[in-house]
Coordinates of C-alpha atoms in Angstrom, one line a residue:
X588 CA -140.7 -33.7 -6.1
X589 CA -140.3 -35.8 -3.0
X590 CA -137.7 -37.8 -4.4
X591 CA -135.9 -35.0 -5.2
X592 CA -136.1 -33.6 -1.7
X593 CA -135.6 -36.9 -0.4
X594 CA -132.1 -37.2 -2.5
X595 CA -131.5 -33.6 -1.4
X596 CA -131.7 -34.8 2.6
X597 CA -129.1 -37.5 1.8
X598 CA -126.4 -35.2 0.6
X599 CA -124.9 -34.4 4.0
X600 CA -126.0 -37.8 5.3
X601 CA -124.1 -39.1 2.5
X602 CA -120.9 -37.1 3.5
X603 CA -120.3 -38.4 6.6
X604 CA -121.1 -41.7 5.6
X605 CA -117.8 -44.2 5.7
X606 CA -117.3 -45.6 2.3
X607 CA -116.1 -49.7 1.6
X608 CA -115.6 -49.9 -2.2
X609 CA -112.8 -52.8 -1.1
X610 CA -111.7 -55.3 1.5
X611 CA -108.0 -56.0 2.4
X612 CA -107.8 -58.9 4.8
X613 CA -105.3 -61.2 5.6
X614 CA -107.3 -64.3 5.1
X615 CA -107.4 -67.1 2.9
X616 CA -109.5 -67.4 -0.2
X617 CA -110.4 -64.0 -0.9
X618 CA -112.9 -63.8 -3.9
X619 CA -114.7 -60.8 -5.1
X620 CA -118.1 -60.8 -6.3
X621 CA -120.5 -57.9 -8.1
X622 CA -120.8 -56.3 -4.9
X623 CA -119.8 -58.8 -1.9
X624 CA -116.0 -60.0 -0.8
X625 CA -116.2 -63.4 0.1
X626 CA -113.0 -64.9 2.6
X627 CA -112.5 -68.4 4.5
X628 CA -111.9 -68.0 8.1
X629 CA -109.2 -70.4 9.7
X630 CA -110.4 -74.1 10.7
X631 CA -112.3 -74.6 13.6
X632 CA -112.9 -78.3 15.3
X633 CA -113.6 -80.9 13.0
X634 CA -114.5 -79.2 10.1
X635 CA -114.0 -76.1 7.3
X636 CA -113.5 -72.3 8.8
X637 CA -117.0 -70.6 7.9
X638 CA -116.7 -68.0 5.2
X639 CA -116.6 -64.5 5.9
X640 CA -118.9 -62.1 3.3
X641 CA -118.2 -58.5 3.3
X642 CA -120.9 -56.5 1.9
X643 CA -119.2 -53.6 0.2
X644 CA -120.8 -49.9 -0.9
X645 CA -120.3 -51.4 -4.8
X646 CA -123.4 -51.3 -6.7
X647 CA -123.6 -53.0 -10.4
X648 CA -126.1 -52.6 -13.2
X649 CA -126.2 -55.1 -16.1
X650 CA -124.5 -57.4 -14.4
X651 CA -121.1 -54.4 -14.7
X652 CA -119.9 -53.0 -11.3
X653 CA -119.7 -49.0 -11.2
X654 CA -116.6 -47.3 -10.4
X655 CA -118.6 -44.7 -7.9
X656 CA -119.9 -46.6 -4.8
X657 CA -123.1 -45.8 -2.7
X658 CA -122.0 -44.6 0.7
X659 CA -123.5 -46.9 3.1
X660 CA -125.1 -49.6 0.7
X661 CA -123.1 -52.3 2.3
X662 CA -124.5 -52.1 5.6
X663 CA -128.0 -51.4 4.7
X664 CA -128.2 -55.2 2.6
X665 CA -126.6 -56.6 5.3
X666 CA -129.4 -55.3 8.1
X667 CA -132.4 -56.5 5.5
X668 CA -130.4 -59.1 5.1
X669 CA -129.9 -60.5 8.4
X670 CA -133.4 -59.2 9.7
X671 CA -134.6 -62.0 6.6
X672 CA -133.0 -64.6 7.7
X673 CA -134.1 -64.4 11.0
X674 CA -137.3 -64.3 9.6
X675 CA -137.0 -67.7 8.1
X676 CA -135.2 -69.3 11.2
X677 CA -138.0 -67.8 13.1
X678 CA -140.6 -69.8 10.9
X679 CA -138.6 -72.9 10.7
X680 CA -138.8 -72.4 6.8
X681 CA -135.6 -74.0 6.0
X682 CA -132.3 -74.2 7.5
X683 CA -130.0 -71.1 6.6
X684 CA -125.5 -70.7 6.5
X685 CA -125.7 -68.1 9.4
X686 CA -123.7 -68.5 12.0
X687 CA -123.1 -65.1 13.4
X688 CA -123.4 -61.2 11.9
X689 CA -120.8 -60.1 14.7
X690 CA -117.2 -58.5 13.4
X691 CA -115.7 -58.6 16.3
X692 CA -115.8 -63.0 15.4
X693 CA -113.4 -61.9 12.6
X694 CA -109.5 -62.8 14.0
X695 CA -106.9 -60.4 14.9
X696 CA -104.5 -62.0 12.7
X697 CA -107.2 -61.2 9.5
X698 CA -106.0 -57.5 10.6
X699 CA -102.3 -57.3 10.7
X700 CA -101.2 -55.2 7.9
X701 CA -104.3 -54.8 6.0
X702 CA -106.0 -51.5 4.9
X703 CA -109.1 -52.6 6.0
X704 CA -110.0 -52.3 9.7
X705 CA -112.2 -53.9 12.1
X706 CA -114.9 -51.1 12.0
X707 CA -114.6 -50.5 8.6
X708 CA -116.7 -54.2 8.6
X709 CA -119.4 -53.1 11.4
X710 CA -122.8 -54.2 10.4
X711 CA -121.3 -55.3 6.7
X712 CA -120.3 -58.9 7.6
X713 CA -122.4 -62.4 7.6
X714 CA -120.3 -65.4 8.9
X715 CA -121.5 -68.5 7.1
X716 CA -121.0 -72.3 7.0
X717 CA -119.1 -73.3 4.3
X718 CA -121.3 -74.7 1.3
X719 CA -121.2 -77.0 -2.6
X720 CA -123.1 -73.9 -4.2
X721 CA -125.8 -75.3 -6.1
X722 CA -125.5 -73.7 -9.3
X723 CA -129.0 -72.8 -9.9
X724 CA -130.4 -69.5 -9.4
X725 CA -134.3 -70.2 -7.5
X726 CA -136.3 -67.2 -9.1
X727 CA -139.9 -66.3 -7.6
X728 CA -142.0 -64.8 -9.2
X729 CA -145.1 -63.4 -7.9
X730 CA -146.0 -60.5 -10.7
X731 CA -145.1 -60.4 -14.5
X732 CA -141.9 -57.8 -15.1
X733 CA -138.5 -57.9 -16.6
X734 CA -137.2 -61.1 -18.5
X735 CA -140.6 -62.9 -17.3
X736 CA -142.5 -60.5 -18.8
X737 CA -140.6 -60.0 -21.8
X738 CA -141.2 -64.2 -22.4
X739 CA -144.8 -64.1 -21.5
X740 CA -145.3 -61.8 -24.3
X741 CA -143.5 -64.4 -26.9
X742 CA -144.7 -67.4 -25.8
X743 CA -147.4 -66.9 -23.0
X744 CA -145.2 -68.5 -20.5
X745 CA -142.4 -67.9 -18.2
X746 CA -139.9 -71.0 -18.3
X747 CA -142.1 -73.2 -19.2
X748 CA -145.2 -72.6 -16.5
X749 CA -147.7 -71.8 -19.1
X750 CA -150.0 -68.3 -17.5
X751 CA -153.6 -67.2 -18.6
X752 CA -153.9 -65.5 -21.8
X753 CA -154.1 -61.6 -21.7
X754 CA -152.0 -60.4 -18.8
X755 CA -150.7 -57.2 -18.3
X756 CA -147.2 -55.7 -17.2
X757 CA -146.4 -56.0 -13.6
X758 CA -149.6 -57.5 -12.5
X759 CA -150.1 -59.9 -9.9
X760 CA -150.1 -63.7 -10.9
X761 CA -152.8 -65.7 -9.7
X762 CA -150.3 -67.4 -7.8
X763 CA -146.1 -67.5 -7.6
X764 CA -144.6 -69.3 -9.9
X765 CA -140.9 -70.5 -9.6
X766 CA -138.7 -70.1 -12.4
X767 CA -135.0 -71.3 -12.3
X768 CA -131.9 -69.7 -13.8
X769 CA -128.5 -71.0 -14.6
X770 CA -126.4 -69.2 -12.1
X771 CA -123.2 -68.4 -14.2
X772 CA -119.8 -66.5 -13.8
X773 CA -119.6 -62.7 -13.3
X774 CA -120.1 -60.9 -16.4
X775 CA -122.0 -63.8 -18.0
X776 CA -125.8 -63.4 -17.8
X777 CA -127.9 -66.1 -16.1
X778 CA -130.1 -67.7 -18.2
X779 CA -133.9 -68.4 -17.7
X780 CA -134.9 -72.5 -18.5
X781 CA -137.3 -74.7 -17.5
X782 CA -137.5 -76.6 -14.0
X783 CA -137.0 -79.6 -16.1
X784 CA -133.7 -78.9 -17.8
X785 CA -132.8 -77.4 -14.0
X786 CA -133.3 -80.9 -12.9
X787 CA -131.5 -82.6 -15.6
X788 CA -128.6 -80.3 -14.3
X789 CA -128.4 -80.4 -10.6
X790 CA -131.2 -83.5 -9.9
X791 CA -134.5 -83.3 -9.7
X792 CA -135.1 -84.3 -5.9
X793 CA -132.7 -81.1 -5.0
X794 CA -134.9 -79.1 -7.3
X795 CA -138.2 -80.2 -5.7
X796 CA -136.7 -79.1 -2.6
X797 CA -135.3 -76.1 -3.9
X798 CA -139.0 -75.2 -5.0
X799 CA -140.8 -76.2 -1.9
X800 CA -138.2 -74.2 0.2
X801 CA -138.5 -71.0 -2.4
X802 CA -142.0 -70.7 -2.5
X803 CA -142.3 -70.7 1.0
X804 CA -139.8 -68.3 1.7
X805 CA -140.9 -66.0 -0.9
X806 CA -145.0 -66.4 0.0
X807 CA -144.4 -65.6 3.7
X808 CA -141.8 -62.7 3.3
X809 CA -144.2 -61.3 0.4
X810 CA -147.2 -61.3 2.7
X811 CA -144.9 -59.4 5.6
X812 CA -143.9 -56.7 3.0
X813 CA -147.6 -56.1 1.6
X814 CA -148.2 -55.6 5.3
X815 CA -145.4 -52.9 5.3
X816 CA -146.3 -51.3 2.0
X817 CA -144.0 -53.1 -0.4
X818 CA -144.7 -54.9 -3.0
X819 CA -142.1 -58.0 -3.3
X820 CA -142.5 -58.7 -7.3
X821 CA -139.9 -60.9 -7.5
X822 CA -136.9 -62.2 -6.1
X823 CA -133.6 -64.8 -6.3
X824 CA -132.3 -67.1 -3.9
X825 CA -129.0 -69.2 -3.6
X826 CA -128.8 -72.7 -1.9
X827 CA -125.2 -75.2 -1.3
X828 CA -124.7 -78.3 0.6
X829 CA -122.5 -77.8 3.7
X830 CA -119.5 -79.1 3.8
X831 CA -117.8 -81.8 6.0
X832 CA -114.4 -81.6 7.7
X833 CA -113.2 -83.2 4.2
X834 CA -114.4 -80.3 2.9
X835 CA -117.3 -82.9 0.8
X836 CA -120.6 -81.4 0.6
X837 CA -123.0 -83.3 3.0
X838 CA -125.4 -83.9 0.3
X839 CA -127.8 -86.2 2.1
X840 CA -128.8 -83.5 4.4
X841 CA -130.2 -81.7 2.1
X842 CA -129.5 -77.6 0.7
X843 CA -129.5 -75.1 2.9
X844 CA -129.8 -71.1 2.0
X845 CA -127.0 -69.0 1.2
X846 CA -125.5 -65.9 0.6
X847 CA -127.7 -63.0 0.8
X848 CA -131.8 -62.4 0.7
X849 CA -134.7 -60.2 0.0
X850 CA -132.7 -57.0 -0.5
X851 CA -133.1 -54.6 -3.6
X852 CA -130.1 -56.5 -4.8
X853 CA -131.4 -59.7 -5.5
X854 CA -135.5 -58.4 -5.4
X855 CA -137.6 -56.2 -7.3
X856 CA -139.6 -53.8 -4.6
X857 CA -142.4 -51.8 -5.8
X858 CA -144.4 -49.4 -2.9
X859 CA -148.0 -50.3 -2.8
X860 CA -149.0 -47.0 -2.9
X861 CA -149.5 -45.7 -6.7
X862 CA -149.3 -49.7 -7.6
X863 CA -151.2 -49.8 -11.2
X864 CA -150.5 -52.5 -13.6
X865 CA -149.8 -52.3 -17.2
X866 CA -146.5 -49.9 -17.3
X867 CA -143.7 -49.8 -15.1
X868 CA -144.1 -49.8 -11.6
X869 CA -141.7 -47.3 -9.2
X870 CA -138.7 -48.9 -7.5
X871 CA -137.5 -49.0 -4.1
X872 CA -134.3 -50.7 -6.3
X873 CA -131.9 -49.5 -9.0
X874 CA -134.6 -47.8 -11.0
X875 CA -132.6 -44.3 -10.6
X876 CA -129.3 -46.0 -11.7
X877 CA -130.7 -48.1 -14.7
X878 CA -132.7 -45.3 -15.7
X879 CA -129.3 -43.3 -15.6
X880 CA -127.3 -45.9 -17.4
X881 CA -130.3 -46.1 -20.2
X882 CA -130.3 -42.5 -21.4
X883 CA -126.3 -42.9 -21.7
X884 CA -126.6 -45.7 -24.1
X885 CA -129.4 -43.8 -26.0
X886 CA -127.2 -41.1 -26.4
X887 CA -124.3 -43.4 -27.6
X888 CA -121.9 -42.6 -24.3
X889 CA -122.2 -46.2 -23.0
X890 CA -122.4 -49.6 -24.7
X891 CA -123.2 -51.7 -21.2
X892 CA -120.0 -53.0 -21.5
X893 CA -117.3 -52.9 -18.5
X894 CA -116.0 -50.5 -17.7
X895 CA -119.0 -48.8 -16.5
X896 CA -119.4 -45.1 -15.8
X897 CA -118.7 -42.8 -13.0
X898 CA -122.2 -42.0 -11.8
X899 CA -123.7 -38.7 -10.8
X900 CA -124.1 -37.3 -7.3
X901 CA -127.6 -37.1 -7.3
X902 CA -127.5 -40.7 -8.5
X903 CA -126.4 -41.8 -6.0
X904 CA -128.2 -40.1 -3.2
X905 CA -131.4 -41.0 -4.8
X906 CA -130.0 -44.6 -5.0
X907 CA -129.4 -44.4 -1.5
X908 CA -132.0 -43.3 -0.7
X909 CA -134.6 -45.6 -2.0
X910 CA -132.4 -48.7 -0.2
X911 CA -132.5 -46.9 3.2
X912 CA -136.6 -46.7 2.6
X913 CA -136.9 -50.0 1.8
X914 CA -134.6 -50.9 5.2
X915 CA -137.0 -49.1 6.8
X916 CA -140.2 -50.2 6.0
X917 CA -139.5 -53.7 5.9
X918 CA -137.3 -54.5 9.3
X919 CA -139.4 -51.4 11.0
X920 CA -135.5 -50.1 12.1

């Protein structure tokens, strides 16, 4: 019941809300991702224009975009996500792309005839260095769900890191584990391997450092939720090599952290309260949309194939919804 009055609360919020399903710029490079549009600022002195992400109100669900966006979506990753990385920068974890989260950096010019304005991109926008992405997706896991949970239950490990015998669904690990994925192209599913084969890929001195930097990130952020009443299961992170004026990645000073982190996006949130293992946990995520987009393909009206269906209203409220709680508990704003 308080979901539902919860979902009912957002309707009129929801309304007024401005809605960015897509950006229009003039800028170079524009490149659209599941739910961010990535562009490349002009040159500054002696090296690469930083890239400009836009986080749109587009919200996706095995691995295919919906056509119906969630009013406000965009802004509310971008203010967990920038209240994250100052968390890390804070800590001196490991250095980070950000260089500002201020639209009014973005050029005049990148407005001249474009649809999009300047305040369609308030509070949506993280100016980063330029980066080599490394293509490896740095999984933590610090409780046994989804993909890890369905390979503990074959072969009593998750990507190789062998687990004691006899766990249950969703509970808590006797310590994070960090479990790398092939990061691959939209539409494509990552695939789970083993840190070995990630090193064979990408090196194995990156991937040390990859680890270190993951499981420290993920240890202190998790600790700070649990504080706040939110359990972080699990979560992804993305790390490049910034580029030189040549636009070569500066390899030997080591990855930095990209792109976007510890949002329900990218992060499996559970609230602490009602926390029980052995069945599925509730979601501060997509639980109302995949739960949605699961009783259409058991009824035969969707295949989870693109394109994907226009979603309900009280879908997307209670979507909504859960993200703003999540905001809320975790950056206190």
């Amino acid at each position: 019941m308080g979901d539902v009055l919860a979902c009912t609360a957002y309707a009129g919020h929801m309304a007024h809300e401005s809605t960015v399903f897509s950006t229009d710029l003039r800028l170079a490079g524009r490149r659209q991702g599941k739910v961010r549009d990535v562009y490349e600022m002009p040159p500054g002195q002696g090296g690469p224009g930083p890239l400009l992400i836009v986080a749109s109100d587009r919200i996706s669900a095995f691995d295919v975009v919906m056509p119906t966006p969630i009013p406000g979506k965009g802004r509310l990753l971008t203010r967990m996500s920038r209240f994250w990385f100052q968390f890390v920068e804070q800590r001196r974890v490991c250095p980070t792309h950000v260089l500002s989260f201020d639209a009014s950096e973005v050029p005049d010019a990148a407005f001249a005839g474009a649809t999009t304005t300047r305040a369609d991109l308030v509070d949506r926008v993280t100016i980063g260095k330029r980066c080599r992405v490394i293509p490896i997706e740095c999984v933590v896991r610090g409780y046994v769900e989804g993909s890890g949970w369905k390979d503990y239950q074959r072969t009593g490990s998750i990507c190789g890191v062998s687990l004691p015998p006899g766990l249950k669904q969703c509970q808590r690990l006797p310590e994070p584990i960090f479990t790398p994925a092939t990061k691959e192209e939209q539409g494509v599913h990552d695939e789970n391997v083993t840190f070995d084969e990630a090193a064979r890929r990408v090196g194995r001195d990156v991937m040390e450092t990859l680890r270190r930097f993951s499981l420290a990130i993920y240890t202190q952020a998790a600790a700070h939720a649990l504080s706040r009443g939110i359990i972080i299961a699990d979560t992804k992170f993305e790390f490049g090599f910034e580029l030189d004026a040549r636009g070569q990645a500066m390899v030997d000073r080591g990855p930095i952290l990209i792109d976007e982190i510890l949002t329900p996006d990218s992060s499996r949130f559970w609230p602490v309260a009602g926390y029980e293992p052995g069945r599925a946990q509730r979601s501060f995520d997509k639980q109302f949309l995949r739960e949605y987009l699961e009783s259409l393909v058991a009824s035969g009206s969707w295949n989870k194939q693109a394109p994907g269906p226009a979603l309900p209203l009280e879908v997307a409220e209670a979507t909504r919804a859960k993200y703003d709680e999540a905001a809320r508990l975790l950056t206190n704003s």
